Phi, psi and omega in degrees: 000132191281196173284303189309311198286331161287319191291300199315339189300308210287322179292336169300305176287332206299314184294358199264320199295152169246279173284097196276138199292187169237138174236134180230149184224146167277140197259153194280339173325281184246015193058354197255189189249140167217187177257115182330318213300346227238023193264191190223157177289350161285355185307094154255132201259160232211312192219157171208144199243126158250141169224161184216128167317134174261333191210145159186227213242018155277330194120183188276169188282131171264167193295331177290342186266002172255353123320267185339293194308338184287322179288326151312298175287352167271337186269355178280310183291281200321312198282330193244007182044060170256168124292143189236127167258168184218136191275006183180139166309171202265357187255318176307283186299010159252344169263001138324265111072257170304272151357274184310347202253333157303302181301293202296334171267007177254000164258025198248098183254110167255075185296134203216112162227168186198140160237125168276126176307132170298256254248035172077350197296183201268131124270133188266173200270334156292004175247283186342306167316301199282349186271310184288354184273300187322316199233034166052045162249126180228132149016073146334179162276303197280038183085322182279147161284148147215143182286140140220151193264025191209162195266307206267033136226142179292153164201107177172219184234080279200125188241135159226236158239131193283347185262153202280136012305315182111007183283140160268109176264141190228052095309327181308116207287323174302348188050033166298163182218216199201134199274306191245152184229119170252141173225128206223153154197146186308073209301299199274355141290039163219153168310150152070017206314003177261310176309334196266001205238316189270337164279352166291324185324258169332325152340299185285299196315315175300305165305311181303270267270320158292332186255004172065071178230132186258177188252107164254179193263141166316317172264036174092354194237131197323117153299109189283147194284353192288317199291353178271333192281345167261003156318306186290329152319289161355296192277326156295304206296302219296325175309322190287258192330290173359293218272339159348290204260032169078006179249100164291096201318153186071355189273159193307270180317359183272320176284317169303333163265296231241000000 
């Protein structure tokens, strides 16, 4: 199969897609598997693989959009007089599907504290700065701080402005500032989510402790050292099923569902 011939296949289905497949080809070349899209026109391919996401943060794959792709591998076969296996059926991979999709939403965990001013007063942004410099936190593009416990992928945590966009802009020439600060993280995108939930801890504490701020709940109401140690339970049990079912949080297939 060249390179031209399989991507025109694959670019003919493509505008058809909700969820769009992956096509991968083994090279005659070099024996190895890559995704055709990333190829070159001398590229001839030996074998070809399509895989499509059963789940993610659309929801599980519906049965017309596991048709198309089916309809995409028949015309790969067809065009090129191969055989086509398939690793599962099409009811079996909806229910497949569905399963995954029951997991990402009953793991999908957003640990959330925000400090409030007791009396409404201001934090100003230029204290904000120095508190998040403090606590090894940098600068976003989007405004935001974030902690990570890694240089070349984020894994961490994120301080903002609880009112939305959440931007600190600490450029500012007026230096307005903000009454309230939230600090959030994905448990299941980051490596370790218990280690990384106790340095957001420790954070929050540190920071509340300067700006003379107590540590509240998304819904407003005072966080207790208890209510953080079963957060922190919390967060443990879920790393822990992660690790159950072979999906390690922060892990590559873990950032593809959440």
């Amino acid at each position: 199969a060249s390179y031209h011939d399989a991507l025109s296949i694959f670019r003919h289905h493509e505008p058809q897609y909700e969820c769009i497949p992956s096509i991968y080809g083994r090279s005659q070349l070099t024996k190895g598997w890559s995704n055709i899209e990333e190829g070159g026109s001398s590229d001839v391919f030996t074998d070809l693989v399509v895989s499509v996401q059963l789940a993610g943060d659309r929801g599980a794959i519906t049965e017309s959009e596991l048709t198309r792709t089916n309809n995409l591998i028949y015309d790969l076969a067809e065009r090129f007089d191969r055989k086509c296996q398939f690793n599962m059926t099409a009811e079996e991979a909806i229910i497949h599907a569905i399963n995954l999709d029951r997991f990402c939403k009953n793991y999908d965990l957003l640990v959330i504290t925000i400090i409030s001013s007791i009396d409404n007063s201001q934090f100003s942004y230029d204290t904000i700065q120095q508190l998040a410099e403090e606590c090894d936190m940098y600068m976003g593009n989007e405004g935001m701080f974030h902690f990570s416990t890694s240089d070349s992928v984020f894994n961490g945590f994120t301080l903002a402005d609880r009112v939305e966009p959440g931007r600190l802009d600490t450029s500012r020439v007026d230096k307005s500032a903000t009454s309230e600060l939230v600090l959030f993280m994905s448990v299941p995108r980051v490596e370790d989510p218990v280690s990384v939930y106790d340095q957001m801890v420790d954070t929050a504490l540190h920071m509340g402790a300067k700006l003379s701020g107590r540590l509240l709940d998304p819904d407003g109401d005072p966080i207790s050292k208890n209510d953080l140690l079963n957060i922190r339970e919390q967060v443990g049990y879920i790393q822990e099923i992660f690790r159950r079912v072979g999906i390690d949080a922060g892990s590559r297939d873990a950032l593809r569902l959440f």
